[in-house]
XYZ file of N, CA and C in Angstrom:
867
model
N -27.582 -36.361 -27.731
C -27.547 -35.220 -26.951
C -26.356 -35.514 -26.501
N -25.302 -34.709 -25.948
C -23.796 -34.527 -25.761
C -23.771 -34.261 -24.180
N -22.725 -35.790 -23.382
C -22.865 -35.298 -22.379
C -21.795 -34.644 -22.135
N -22.002 -33.859 -20.876
C -20.298 -32.863 -20.368
C -19.536 -33.389 -21.010
N -18.118 -33.036 -20.578
C -17.379 -33.753 -20.002
C -16.817 -33.051 -18.666
N -16.198 -34.004 -17.637
C -15.467 -33.537 -16.974
C -14.151 -32.504 -17.024
N -14.223 -31.163 -16.148
C -13.550 -30.936 -16.571
C -12.487 -30.453 -15.290
N -11.366 -29.988 -14.921
C -10.797 -28.762 -13.989
C -9.902 -28.047 -14.237
N -10.340 -26.972 -14.313
C -9.996 -25.626 -14.430
C -8.683 -25.242 -13.748
N -7.698 -24.753 -15.058
C -6.616 -24.039 -14.170
C -6.522 -22.739 -14.080
N -6.738 -21.392 -13.749
C -6.873 -20.278 -14.065
C -6.775 -19.094 -12.995
N -6.466 -17.924 -13.256
C -5.927 -16.912 -12.163
C -6.611 -15.845 -11.756
N -6.332 -15.351 -13.335
C -6.464 -14.165 -13.461
C -7.833 -13.475 -13.625
N -8.213 -12.212 -13.915
C -10.221 -11.786 -14.337
C -9.948 -12.335 -15.772
N -9.451 -12.652 -16.718
C -9.245 -13.266 -18.063
C -10.123 -14.548 -17.514
N -9.825 -15.208 -17.073
C -9.747 -17.155 -16.346
C -11.249 -16.661 -15.838
N -11.172 -15.489 -14.365
C -13.276 -15.299 -14.347
C -14.227 -15.169 -15.477
N -13.692 -14.449 -16.158
C -14.528 -14.355 -17.498
C -14.936 -15.465 -18.746
N -13.834 -15.830 -18.685
C -14.147 -17.564 -19.124
C -14.539 -19.049 -18.499
N -14.555 -18.452 -17.234
C -15.519 -19.306 -16.388
C -16.875 -18.956 -16.119
N -17.300 -17.886 -16.346
C -18.717 -17.098 -16.479
C -19.695 -17.314 -18.099
N -18.971 -17.788 -18.956
C -19.045 -17.694 -19.814
C -19.426 -18.766 -20.290
N -18.081 -19.906 -19.389
C -18.411 -21.261 -19.191
C -19.661 -21.617 -18.858
N -20.148 -21.517 -18.442
C -21.356 -21.424 -16.597
C -22.506 -21.188 -17.561
N -22.589 -20.465 -18.304
C -24.127 -19.961 -19.124
C -24.038 -20.904 -20.263
N -23.008 -21.878 -20.335
C -23.235 -23.017 -21.297
C -23.339 -24.019 -20.852
N -23.751 -23.783 -19.464
C -23.870 -25.577 -18.762
C -22.766 -26.061 -17.984
N -21.583 -25.476 -18.435
C -20.274 -26.196 -17.923
C -19.838 -25.565 -17.260
N -19.589 -26.199 -15.937
C -18.956 -25.602 -14.494
C -17.709 -26.826 -14.767
N -16.963 -26.295 -14.198
C -15.410 -27.392 -13.477
C -15.673 -28.401 -11.960
N -15.363 -29.356 -12.140
C -15.350 -29.903 -10.793
C -14.433 -30.056 -9.763
N -13.447 -28.742 -10.152
C -12.367 -27.790 -8.981
C -12.335 -27.303 -10.092
N -10.758 -26.289 -9.747
C -10.136 -25.689 -9.798
C -8.520 -25.266 -9.223
N -7.984 -25.265 -10.033
C -6.279 -25.240 -9.484
C -6.089 -23.427 -9.955
N -5.908 -23.183 -9.028
C -4.735 -21.533 -9.133
C -3.593 -21.269 -8.619
N -3.001 -20.315 -8.248
C -1.646 -19.887 -7.696
C -2.131 -19.406 -5.681
N -0.689 -19.689 -5.456
C -1.441 -19.147 -3.910
C -1.992 -18.423 -3.485
N -2.658 -17.527 -2.496
C -2.764 -16.153 -1.874
C -1.754 -15.199 -2.352
N -1.081 -14.136 -2.537
C -0.135 -13.122 -2.632
C -0.775 -11.839 -1.682
N 0.460 -11.804 -1.564
C 0.100 -10.331 -0.645
C 0.011 -9.115 -1.362
N -0.758 -8.532 -1.235
C -1.092 -7.255 -2.228
C -1.459 -5.752 -1.911
N -1.145 -4.800 -2.475
C -1.284 -3.104 -2.236
C -0.436 -2.712 -1.050
N -0.493 -1.467 -0.190
C 0.564 -0.965 0.488
C 0.808 -2.181 2.212
N -0.475 -2.414 2.100
C -0.070 -3.136 3.294
C -0.162 -4.635 2.767
N -0.012 -4.901 2.292
C 0.412 -6.758 1.872
C -0.635 -6.500 2.725
N -1.233 -7.061 1.929
C -2.744 -7.715 2.583
C -2.573 -9.497 1.850
N -2.777 -10.457 2.426
C -2.692 -11.590 1.360
C -3.911 -11.660 0.956
N -4.064 -11.736 -0.044
C -5.453 -11.774 -1.339
C -5.581 -12.838 -2.256
N -7.070 -13.573 -2.086
C -6.993 -14.862 -3.311
C -6.953 -14.384 -3.957
N -6.278 -15.363 -5.297
C -6.677 -15.278 -6.648
C -7.862 -14.695 -7.144
N -8.261 -13.949 -7.871
C -9.933 -13.922 -8.121
C -10.947 -15.201 -8.530
N -10.352 -16.164 -9.145
C -10.914 -17.328 -9.315
C -11.249 -18.220 -8.414
N -10.604 -18.117 -6.537
C -10.493 -18.358 -6.214
C -12.146 -18.072 -5.531
N -11.927 -16.672 -5.076
C -13.115 -16.230 -5.325
C -14.952 -16.295 -5.604
N -14.229 -16.527 -7.628
C -15.761 -17.368 -7.880
C -15.736 -18.920 -7.538
N -14.628 -19.578 -7.402
C -15.069 -21.003 -6.981
C -15.816 -21.062 -5.849
N -15.351 -20.247 -4.694
C -16.016 -20.344 -3.549
C -17.370 -20.313 -3.359
N -18.119 -19.074 -4.850
C -18.824 -18.267 -4.760
C -20.084 -19.837 -5.436
N -19.267 -19.972 -6.512
C -19.877 -21.330 -6.678
C -20.099 -23.390 -6.158
N -19.356 -23.050 -4.994
C -19.388 -24.235 -4.730
C -18.519 -25.261 -4.827
N -16.801 -24.876 -5.689
C -16.538 -25.679 -6.421
C -15.192 -25.551 -5.534
N -14.088 -26.961 -5.386
C -13.700 -27.238 -4.644
C -11.799 -26.706 -5.223
N -11.086 -25.560 -4.337
C -9.951 -25.156 -5.234
C -8.402 -25.717 -4.452
N -7.734 -26.112 -5.245
C -6.443 -26.541 -4.812
C -4.970 -25.050 -5.407
N -4.308 -24.847 -4.580
C -3.990 -23.902 -4.406
C -1.919 -24.649 -4.389
N -2.138 -24.961 -5.677
C -0.576 -25.452 -5.163
C 1.160 -24.610 -5.492
N 1.438 -25.180 -5.039
C 2.910 -24.126 -4.986
C 3.743 -24.714 -5.943
N 3.926 -25.496 -6.280
C 4.854 -26.508 -7.061
C 3.517 -27.704 -7.763
N 3.933 -27.599 -9.321
C 2.953 -29.033 -10.047
C 3.916 -30.000 -10.163
N 4.106 -29.874 -8.432
C 5.114 -31.769 -8.605
C 4.885 -32.625 -8.386
N 5.076 -33.894 -7.965
C 4.744 -34.954 -7.543
C 2.836 -35.711 -6.788
N 3.064 -34.193 -5.282
C 2.329 -34.588 -4.748
C 1.103 -34.136 -5.560
N 1.425 -32.496 -5.961
C 0.407 -32.172 -7.111
C -0.375 -33.275 -8.046
N 0.791 -34.374 -8.826
C -0.175 -35.147 -9.791
C 0.000 -35.949 -8.969
N -0.637 -36.047 -7.635
C -1.143 -37.433 -6.744
C -2.552 -37.247 -6.392
N -2.887 -36.046 -6.001
C -3.463 -34.615 -5.460
C -4.750 -34.824 -6.911
N -3.758 -34.664 -8.058
C -5.057 -34.763 -9.456
C -5.364 -35.642 -9.968
N -4.357 -36.666 -9.593
C -5.510 -37.633 -10.038
C -6.603 -38.377 -9.068
N -6.613 -38.374 -7.829
C -7.151 -38.652 -7.282
C -8.693 -37.860 -7.610
N -8.315 -36.537 -7.800
C -10.036 -35.425 -8.392
C -10.396 -36.146 -9.327
N -9.437 -36.990 -10.608
C -10.197 -37.454 -11.675
C -10.777 -36.613 -12.792
N -10.487 -36.813 -14.357
C -11.249 -35.734 -14.690
C -10.735 -35.815 -16.055
N -12.160 -35.765 -16.642
C -11.776 -35.892 -18.477
C -10.598 -34.962 -19.169
N -11.164 -34.173 -19.318
C -10.526 -32.904 -19.874
C -10.033 -31.975 -18.592
N -8.615 -31.151 -18.919
C -8.611 -29.920 -17.997
C -8.175 -28.821 -19.101
N -8.561 -27.056 -18.501
C -9.031 -26.463 -19.312
C -8.308 -25.281 -18.269
N -6.998 -24.659 -19.027
C -6.474 -23.753 -19.238
C -6.512 -22.082 -19.332
N -6.590 -21.431 -18.296
C -6.602 -20.323 -19.254
C -5.922 -18.887 -18.327
N -5.242 -18.627 -18.716
C -4.300 -17.570 -17.706
C -4.070 -17.852 -16.347
N -3.780 -18.824 -16.349
C -3.436 -19.675 -14.820
C -1.937 -18.864 -14.074
N -0.991 -18.774 -14.703
C 0.754 -18.426 -14.057
C 1.973 -19.118 -14.333
N 1.495 -20.128 -14.748
C 2.440 -21.235 -14.221
C 2.337 -22.242 -15.301
N 3.833 -22.929 -15.372
C 4.090 -23.131 -16.773
C 3.387 -24.991 -15.882
N 2.108 -25.167 -16.972
C 2.347 -26.662 -16.502
C 3.173 -27.862 -17.269
N 3.556 -29.008 -16.376
C 4.283 -29.851 -16.778
C 3.860 -30.798 -18.062
N 4.627 -31.351 -18.184
C 3.858 -32.526 -19.107
C 3.110 -33.984 -18.123
N 3.655 -33.706 -17.382
C 3.135 -35.387 -16.411
C 2.131 -34.873 -16.083
N 0.938 -33.635 -15.378
C 0.512 -33.308 -15.282
C -0.476 -33.258 -16.608
N -0.172 -32.578 -17.870
C -0.878 -32.559 -19.143
C -1.727 -33.430 -19.132
N -0.557 -35.089 -19.304
C -1.011 -36.091 -19.501
C -1.732 -37.095 -18.550
N -2.286 -36.337 -16.983
C -3.550 -37.180 -16.746
C -4.818 -37.176 -17.348
N -5.318 -36.508 -17.600
C -7.106 -36.574 -18.344
C -6.805 -37.592 -19.698
N -7.665 -38.212 -19.723
C -7.595 -38.724 -20.814
C -7.428 -37.741 -22.409
N -8.836 -36.782 -22.094
C -8.933 -36.189 -23.575
C -7.201 -34.837 -23.440
N -6.406 -34.860 -21.822
C -5.147 -33.948 -22.729
C -6.225 -32.456 -21.752
N -5.536 -31.684 -22.214
C -5.590 -29.862 -21.801
C -5.341 -29.257 -22.581
N -6.696 -28.061 -23.078
C -7.258 -26.859 -23.298
C -6.911 -26.443 -23.014
N -6.141 -24.839 -23.784
C -6.222 -23.647 -23.540
C -6.250 -22.705 -24.184
N -7.290 -21.538 -23.898
C -7.194 -20.111 -24.070
C -6.509 -19.063 -24.026
N -5.678 -18.932 -25.157
C -4.938 -18.288 -25.748
C -5.685 -16.681 -26.153
N -5.504 -16.327 -25.948
C -6.098 -13.902 -26.279
C -5.155 -14.020 -27.898
N -4.230 -14.802 -28.673
C -4.005 -14.289 -29.942
C -4.507 -15.237 -31.189
N -4.517 -15.150 -31.830
C -4.353 -15.195 -33.902
C -2.711 -16.040 -33.126
N -2.529 -17.344 -32.374
C -2.001 -18.506 -32.554
C -1.415 -18.585 -34.293
N -0.441 -18.508 -34.264
C 0.901 -19.185 -33.720
C 0.961 -17.323 -33.016
N 0.915 -16.052 -33.029
C 1.591 -14.740 -33.003
C 0.949 -14.895 -31.414
N 2.003 -14.115 -30.930
C 1.840 -13.537 -29.654
C 1.560 -14.645 -28.693
N 2.775 -15.706 -28.479
C 2.830 -16.869 -27.943
C 3.414 -15.928 -26.299
N 3.363 -16.647 -25.458
C 3.992 -16.192 -24.338
C 3.115 -15.296 -23.068
N 3.301 -14.651 -21.923
C 2.800 -14.125 -21.103
C 1.611 -12.870 -21.349
N 2.403 -11.897 -22.346
C 1.735 -10.973 -22.548
C 0.681 -10.838 -24.010
N 0.243 -11.271 -24.515
C -0.093 -11.318 -25.982
C -1.489 -10.066 -25.854
N -2.288 -9.657 -24.839
C -3.239 -8.495 -25.046
C -2.444 -7.728 -25.142
N -1.125 -7.156 -23.739
C -0.290 -6.256 -23.801
C 0.048 -5.943 -25.259
N 0.879 -6.848 -26.163
C 1.721 -6.732 -27.131
C 1.092 -6.631 -28.028
N -0.277 -6.862 -28.578
C -0.938 -6.489 -29.455
C -1.426 -5.226 -29.658
N -1.272 -4.711 -28.521
C -1.835 -3.297 -28.482
C -0.673 -2.157 -28.548
N 0.568 -2.603 -28.249
C 1.963 -1.952 -28.160
C 2.114 -2.065 -29.817
N 1.721 -3.264 -30.306
C 2.226 -3.128 -32.003
C 1.228 -2.915 -32.268
N -0.085 -2.276 -32.256
C -1.006 -1.565 -32.499
C -1.599 -2.119 -33.758
N -2.457 -3.678 -33.392
C -2.551 -4.560 -34.542
C -4.392 -4.688 -33.219
N -4.949 -4.555 -35.041
C -6.545 -3.995 -34.096
C -6.964 -5.281 -34.790
N -6.371 -6.483 -35.351
C -7.108 -7.385 -35.643
C -6.563 -8.892 -34.783
N -7.566 -8.877 -34.354
C -6.505 -9.451 -33.009
C -7.784 -11.016 -32.856
N -7.452 -11.994 -31.795
C -8.927 -12.819 -31.968
C -8.479 -13.636 -30.970
N -8.761 -15.091 -30.725
C -8.822 -16.355 -29.130
C -8.247 -17.255 -30.194
N -7.391 -18.372 -29.789
C -7.440 -19.548 -30.297
C -7.657 -20.423 -29.095
N -7.769 -21.612 -29.359
C -8.005 -22.710 -27.989
C -6.782 -23.905 -29.204
N -6.284 -24.393 -27.710
C -5.050 -24.718 -28.051
C -5.085 -26.373 -27.571
N -4.152 -27.626 -28.370
C -4.682 -28.868 -27.089
C -3.136 -28.768 -26.300
N -2.951 -28.617 -25.702
C -1.290 -27.824 -24.723
C -0.531 -29.016 -25.142
N 0.698 -28.422 -25.063
C 2.049 -29.853 -25.231
C 2.982 -29.019 -24.301
N 3.505 -29.772 -24.188
C 5.116 -29.068 -23.140
C 5.549 -28.160 -23.006
N 5.330 -27.458 -24.830
C 6.189 -26.258 -24.931
C 4.853 -24.486 -25.130
N 5.442 -23.623 -24.641
C 4.633 -22.208 -24.460
C 3.951 -22.335 -26.269
N 2.886 -22.107 -25.648
C 1.721 -22.043 -26.238
C 1.936 -22.436 -28.013
N 2.481 -23.692 -27.694
C 2.893 -24.354 -29.218
C 1.729 -25.496 -29.410
N 1.123 -26.114 -28.832
C 0.074 -27.274 -29.188
C -0.859 -27.151 -30.072
N -1.366 -28.117 -31.015
C -2.436 -28.290 -31.817
C -3.566 -27.076 -31.670
N -4.079 -26.253 -33.103
C -5.223 -25.332 -33.232
C -6.383 -26.408 -33.279
N -7.263 -25.822 -31.721
C -8.549 -26.782 -32.310
C -9.837 -25.819 -32.551
N -9.856 -24.402 -32.229
C -10.739 -23.553 -33.105
C -9.957 -22.567 -32.456
N -10.499 -21.270 -33.695
C -9.711 -19.798 -33.551
C -11.215 -18.417 -34.082
N -11.202 -17.909 -33.871
C -11.683 -16.946 -33.887
C -10.935 -15.532 -34.487
N -11.430 -14.808 -35.232
C -10.304 -13.723 -35.734
C -11.720 -12.698 -34.837
N -11.150 -11.620 -34.494
C -11.851 -10.690 -33.667
C -11.398 -8.603 -34.244
N -11.939 -8.372 -35.205
C -11.443 -6.674 -35.998
C -11.752 -6.098 -34.517
N -11.273 -5.002 -33.751
C -11.471 -4.354 -32.467
C -11.314 -2.885 -33.487
N -13.366 -2.318 -33.315
C -13.206 -0.813 -33.470
C -13.786 -0.226 -32.386
N -13.756 0.652 -32.143
C -12.691 1.832 -32.552
C -11.630 1.093 -31.810
N -10.574 1.298 -32.494
C -9.602 0.935 -31.962
C -8.142 2.189 -31.809
N -7.200 1.932 -30.539
C -7.167 1.433 -29.138
C -7.906 1.453 -28.661
N -8.399 0.057 -27.752
C -9.333 0.478 -25.895
C -7.726 -0.279 -25.405
N -8.247 0.109 -24.095
C -7.474 -0.386 -22.886
C -7.680 -1.228 -22.697
N -6.137 -2.210 -21.858
C -6.198 -3.751 -22.470
C -7.264 -4.387 -21.570
N -8.118 -3.895 -19.943
C -8.944 -4.221 -19.231
C -10.062 -4.520 -20.609
N -10.485 -3.572 -21.248
C -11.353 -3.736 -22.096
C -11.140 -4.988 -23.277
N -10.117 -4.825 -23.422
C -9.656 -5.676 -24.692
C -9.427 -7.611 -24.196
N -9.407 -8.066 -22.746
C -9.346 -8.565 -22.124
C -10.960 -9.762 -21.410
N -11.613 -8.625 -21.381
C -13.202 -8.594 -20.973
C -13.513 -9.379 -22.630
N -13.664 -8.370 -23.484
C -13.553 -8.730 -25.019
C -13.475 -10.221 -25.302
N -11.762 -10.842 -25.873
C -11.406 -11.729 -26.055
C -11.822 -13.201 -24.688
N -11.952 -12.569 -23.416
C -11.687 -13.528 -22.199
C -13.946 -14.114 -22.789
N -14.482 -13.337 -23.742
C -15.603 -13.866 -23.316
C -15.933 -14.990 -24.821
N -15.526 -14.047 -25.635
C -15.584 -15.280 -27.155
C -14.837 -16.082 -26.973
N -13.703 -16.150 -26.024
C -12.499 -17.458 -25.599
C -13.437 -18.579 -24.969
N -14.238 -17.947 -24.187
C -15.060 -19.100 -23.137
C -16.586 -19.606 -24.564
N -16.588 -18.587 -25.471
C -17.843 -19.127 -26.068
C -17.758 -20.294 -26.947
N -15.876 -20.381 -27.854
C -15.727 -20.698 -29.021
C -14.767 -21.954 -28.516
N -15.076 -21.936 -26.643
C -14.066 -23.320 -25.934
C -15.363 -24.070 -25.370
N -16.833 -23.686 -24.911
C -17.713 -24.437 -25.209
C -18.283 -25.237 -26.634
N -18.137 -24.197 -27.584
C -18.858 -24.948 -28.410
C -17.809 -25.828 -29.021
N -16.757 -26.156 -29.188
C -15.937 -26.503 -29.233
C -15.212 -28.689 -28.883
N -16.214 -28.386 -27.219
C -15.838 -29.122 -27.059
C -16.119 -30.654 -26.998
N -17.520 -30.547 -27.872
C -18.432 -31.442 -28.057
C -17.561 -32.158 -28.483
N -16.590 -31.273 -30.336
C -16.407 -31.797 -31.525
C -15.147 -32.499 -31.105
N -14.169 -32.187 -30.247
C -12.799 -32.234 -29.766
C -12.727 -33.470 -28.940
N -13.859 -33.673 -28.095
C -13.927 -35.071 -27.211
C -14.341 -35.999 -28.196
N -15.576 -35.790 -29.048
C -15.906 -37.032 -29.850
C -14.864 -37.114 -31.457
N -13.849 -36.187 -31.697
C -13.090 -36.697 -32.160
C -13.561 -36.134 -33.425
N -14.119 -35.837 -34.198
C -14.727 -34.872 -34.876
C -13.847 -33.794 -35.297
N -13.460 -33.160 -34.142
C -12.902 -31.732 -34.152
C -11.424 -32.252 -34.201
N -10.597 -31.910 -35.118
C -9.215 -32.707 -35.946
C -8.131 -31.112 -35.573
N -6.961 -31.503 -34.093
C -6.518 -30.664 -33.827
C -5.830 -29.822 -35.240
N -5.168 -28.852 -35.873
C -4.023 -28.429 -36.730
C -3.046 -27.661 -35.538
N -1.372 -28.904 -36.551
C -0.709 -27.850 -36.129
C -0.092 -26.813 -36.077
N 0.347 -26.183 -35.421
C 0.573 -24.515 -35.962
C 1.458 -24.337 -36.358
N 2.017 -23.316 -37.539
C 2.296 -22.319 -38.297
C 3.756 -22.167 -37.772
N 5.037 -23.038 -37.322
C 6.007 -22.914 -36.656
C 7.013 -21.252 -37.340
N 6.580 -20.841 -38.668
C 7.598 -20.315 -39.482
C 7.057 -18.722 -39.676
N 5.648 -18.431 -38.815
C 4.826 -17.397 -38.475
C 4.242 -16.667 -37.244
N 5.422 -17.950 -36.125
C 5.883 -17.661 -34.784
C 6.744 -16.337 -34.257
N 5.761 -15.588 -33.028
C 5.891 -15.014 -32.420
C 5.941 -14.735 -30.994
N 6.520 -14.357 -30.181
C 6.663 -13.968 -29.026
C 6.557 -12.900 -28.401
N 5.999 -12.867 -27.128
C 5.521 -11.920 -26.857
C 6.659 -12.126 -25.118
N 6.899 -10.788 -24.387
C 7.859 -10.884 -22.951
C 7.092 -10.838 -22.228
N 8.056 -11.035 -21.016
C 7.228 -10.435 -19.605
C 6.780 -8.891 -19.319
N 6.247 -8.163 -19.075
C 5.967 -6.815 -18.956
C 6.870 -6.264 -17.288
N 7.387 -5.509 -17.739
C 8.026 -5.212 -15.826
C 7.560 -3.345 -15.707
N 7.230 -3.465 -14.300
C 7.322 -1.911 -14.204
C 7.850 -0.916 -14.747
N 9.179 -1.549 -15.260
C 9.978 -0.183 -15.641
C 9.389 0.106 -16.943
N 8.669 -1.162 -17.770
C 7.854 -0.186 -18.976
C 7.091 0.305 -19.234
N 6.540 0.969 -17.727
C 5.691 2.076 -17.807
C 6.304 3.250 -17.659
N 7.437 3.642 -18.006
C 7.523 5.116 -18.189
C 7.589 5.247 -19.649
N 6.906 6.681 -19.592
C 6.361 7.484 -20.983
C 6.891 9.134 -20.886
N 7.119 9.266 -21.743
C 7.359 10.860 -22.137
C 6.370 11.968 -22.339
N 5.754 13.221 -21.639
C 5.012 13.820 -21.977
C 5.909 15.075 -22.445
N 6.910 15.295 -23.246
C 7.254 15.884 -24.334
C 7.222 16.151 -24.969
N 6.387 17.273 -25.531
C 5.185 17.709 -27.000
C 6.197 18.203 -28.095
N 7.288 18.019 -27.650
C 8.462 18.076 -28.749
C 8.794 17.131 -29.508
N 8.729 15.922 -29.347
C 9.242 14.462 -29.335
C 7.780 14.167 -30.776
N 8.694 13.329 -31.776
C 7.823 13.120 -33.286
C 6.530 12.426 -32.949
N 5.743 13.142 -34.036
C 3.801 12.044 -33.513
C 3.866 10.210 -33.367
N 4.962 9.819 -34.407
C 4.984 8.348 -34.101
C 5.766 8.427 -32.220
N 6.477 8.672 -32.369
C 7.054 8.054 -30.473
C 5.711 9.198 -29.700
N 5.264 9.426 -29.926
C 4.090 10.275 -28.784
C 3.073 9.024 -28.579
N 2.549 8.345 -30.249
C 1.402 7.229 -30.346
C 2.228 6.233 -29.765
N 3.059 6.187 -29.590
C 3.744 4.280 -29.214
C 3.437 4.867 -27.410
N 4.230 6.250 -27.000
C 3.472 6.092 -25.861
C 2.158 5.636 -25.321
N 1.136 6.654 -26.435
C -0.488 6.577 -26.219
C -0.188 5.151 -25.985
N 0.165 4.125 -27.055
C -0.560 2.605 -26.827
C 0.580 2.109 -25.834
N 1.320 2.547 -25.135
C 1.755 1.552 -23.644
C 0.129 2.136 -22.879
N 0.367 3.879 -22.810
C -0.977 4.007 -21.519
C -2.510 3.096 -21.824
N -2.787 2.235 -22.775
C -4.008 1.635 -23.381
C -3.343 0.578 -22.929
N -1.744 -0.563 -23.588
C -1.504 -1.227 -22.901
C -1.622 -2.002 -21.262
N -1.047 -0.701 -21.181
C -0.579 -1.053 -19.207
C -1.396 -0.387 -18.253
N -2.732 -0.387 -18.495
C -3.553 -0.261 -17.973
C -4.187 -1.394 -16.912
N -4.162 -1.012 -15.193
C -4.380 -1.685 -14.289
C -2.913 -2.231 -13.598
N -2.219 -2.668 -14.506
C -0.398 -2.883 -14.347
C 0.297 -3.174 -15.389
N 1.232 -2.721 -15.736
C 2.401 -1.947 -14.368
C 1.566 -0.452 -14.479
N 0.987 -0.125 -15.358
C 0.619 1.453 -15.395
C 1.648 1.850 -15.779
N 1.196 3.364 -16.358
C 1.996 4.234 -16.971
C 2.428 5.666 -16.064
N 3.705 6.108 -16.325
C 4.020 7.369 -15.526
C 4.929 7.933 -16.007
N 5.306 9.504 -15.203
C 6.200 10.348 -16.299
C 7.006 11.435 -14.532
N 7.919 11.333 -14.825
C 8.070 12.422 -14.073
C 8.478 14.029 -14.429
N 8.020 14.997 -13.071
C 8.113 16.143 -14.093
C 9.263 16.465 -12.515
N 9.339 17.913 -12.992
C 10.383 18.964 -11.606
C 9.330 19.770 -11.445
N 8.985 19.690 -9.612
C 7.922 20.572 -8.982
C 8.828 21.647 -7.818
N 9.198 22.389 -8.082
C 9.661 23.344 -6.590
C 11.097 22.448 -6.422
N 12.013 22.162 -7.671
C 12.767 21.344 -7.438
C 13.174 20.332 -6.863
N 11.906 19.483 -6.368
C 11.854 18.098 -6.445
C 11.304 16.937 -7.579
N 11.596 15.510 -7.789
C 11.074 15.657 -9.268
C 10.533 14.667 -8.624
N 9.342 14.607 -9.376
C 8.112 13.385 -8.696
C 7.157 12.682 -9.522
N 6.594 12.007 -9.449
C 6.435 10.492 -10.348
C 5.094 10.878 -10.889
N 4.625 11.151 -11.885
C 3.166 11.235 -12.043
C 2.484 9.759 -12.089
N 1.705 9.313 -12.131
C 0.746 7.827 -12.945
C -0.110 8.297 -13.752
N -0.187 7.770 -14.901
C -1.267 8.504 -15.996
C -2.402 7.378 -15.865
N -3.429 7.652 -15.390
C -4.188 6.456 -15.284
C -5.565 6.630 -16.807
N -5.273 7.717 -18.188
C -5.951 7.243 -18.688
C -5.592 8.501 -20.051
N -5.282 8.496 -21.500
C -4.619 9.206 -22.092
C -5.763 9.761 -23.191
N -5.322 10.800 -24.444
C -6.220 10.515 -25.685
C -4.959 10.990 -26.260
N -5.368 10.734 -28.104
C -4.006 10.792 -28.900
C -4.856 12.111 -30.383
N -4.847 13.581 -29.792
C -5.160 14.296 -30.593
C -4.354 15.028 -31.271
N -4.553 14.809 -32.634
C -3.506 15.649 -33.900
C -1.988 15.568 -33.651
N -1.644 14.476 -33.519
C -0.215 13.575 -33.105
C 0.167 14.153 -31.955
N -0.400 14.490 -30.881
C 0.017 14.591 -29.480
C -0.503 13.607 -28.758
N -0.107 12.984 -27.738
C 0.041 12.773 -26.412
C -0.844 13.443 -25.647
N -2.040 13.154 -25.468
C -2.427 14.313 -24.306
C -3.321 13.373 -22.865
N -2.025 13.265 -21.774
C -3.085 12.440 -20.873
C -4.768 13.088 -19.945
N -5.212 12.629 -19.768
C -6.537 12.910 -19.319
C -6.862 12.845 -17.593
N -6.078 12.228 -17.338
C -6.365 11.747 -15.744
C -4.905 11.453 -15.045
N -4.541 12.273 -14.138
C -3.428 11.356 -13.500
C -3.235 11.349 -12.090
N -2.417 10.383 -11.672
C -2.456 10.910 -9.781
C -1.065 10.816 -9.951
N -0.449 12.444 -9.506
C 0.790 12.915 -8.967
C 1.275 12.090 -7.267
N 2.347 11.542 -7.610
C 2.588 11.243 -6.329
C 2.577 11.721 -4.887
N 1.797 11.120 -4.229
C 1.397 11.255 -2.627
C -0.006 12.320 -2.708
N -0.824 12.218 -4.393
C -2.074 13.065 -4.276
C -3.362 11.860 -4.917
N -4.591 12.367 -4.954
C -5.652 11.782 -5.507
C -6.105 12.236 -6.658
N -6.449 10.846 -7.506
C -6.631 11.476 -9.140
C -7.629 12.599 -9.260
N -6.568 13.161 -10.678
C -7.000 14.119 -10.694
C -7.239 14.254 -12.399
N -7.557 15.671 -12.952
C -7.981 16.087 -14.444
C -6.810 16.447 -14.253
N -5.269 16.159 -15.722
C -4.225 16.593 -16.171
C -3.904 17.855 -15.941
N -5.376 18.776 -16.799
C -5.150 20.085 -17.180
C -5.254 20.745 -15.675
N -5.899 20.121 -14.508
C -5.623 21.080 -13.443
C -4.274 20.496 -12.530
N -4.120 19.533 -12.975
C -2.560 19.200 -12.249
C -1.063 20.249 -12.722
N -1.573 20.497 -14.352
C -1.028 21.492 -15.164
C -0.691 22.539 -14.581
N -2.049 23.073 -14.289
C -2.151 24.480 -13.828
C -1.663 24.499 -12.019
N -1.339 23.543 -11.756
C -1.061 23.396 -10.146
C 0.756 24.077 -10.392
N 1.327 23.229 -11.823
C 3.152 23.137 -11.236
C 3.724 24.756 -11.719
């Protein structure tokens, strides 16, 4: 019978919460959670805790929100003690001096087939690249971005394709949690030997910005151009979202696209939010123009 190692979980987003829930179903709960500080959100800039912090409170797990992973954080983490760290969508670079604390190092759940799509936006980037063959990789972390040796990997063919980034995140985080739970015992007892990534195949993703969400609804563009914008609608669901501008009574207004279809070579928005209005059907919006 394997005894479960004690671990600290580093994570912040919805992806992290899905991984935590999947680990919980396998009988694995962290002894502590490390996440980013509360952030002001929304129009009123209300100070809002990360989703993982809310999860941890529900499960009575102590939470640490280090501003920086500096010497004070290192001292604090050493005090908690743990065999292993697990990192999933934490949102900060973790320095080597932190990775060196637990005897068994740190495992990271990354939603791509590493070394493809390293970096901050693997989910969005795979959708933008129209890459339906995706997956999840568990690596032993080192100080370089998504570079450490591979402990486990699972390929996933998404069908139907493309899907929205939020659905893709749920799917891959669930699978990530499962293969992580299944590989921890072998990783701990040494029967799984992590394999070095093939650097020649490595690709990097970039940080997404608000400006990336701009699309066009000009129907005279080529089907390829329209399809690329359709993929943006799917990839940028939630944040940063996609939007276009139209002239209305001589004023330029911004219209947010909630969802769209791609039919016979054309991008067809389905739900939109015009500036200052509620969400509506695209056809109703067009009628009102």
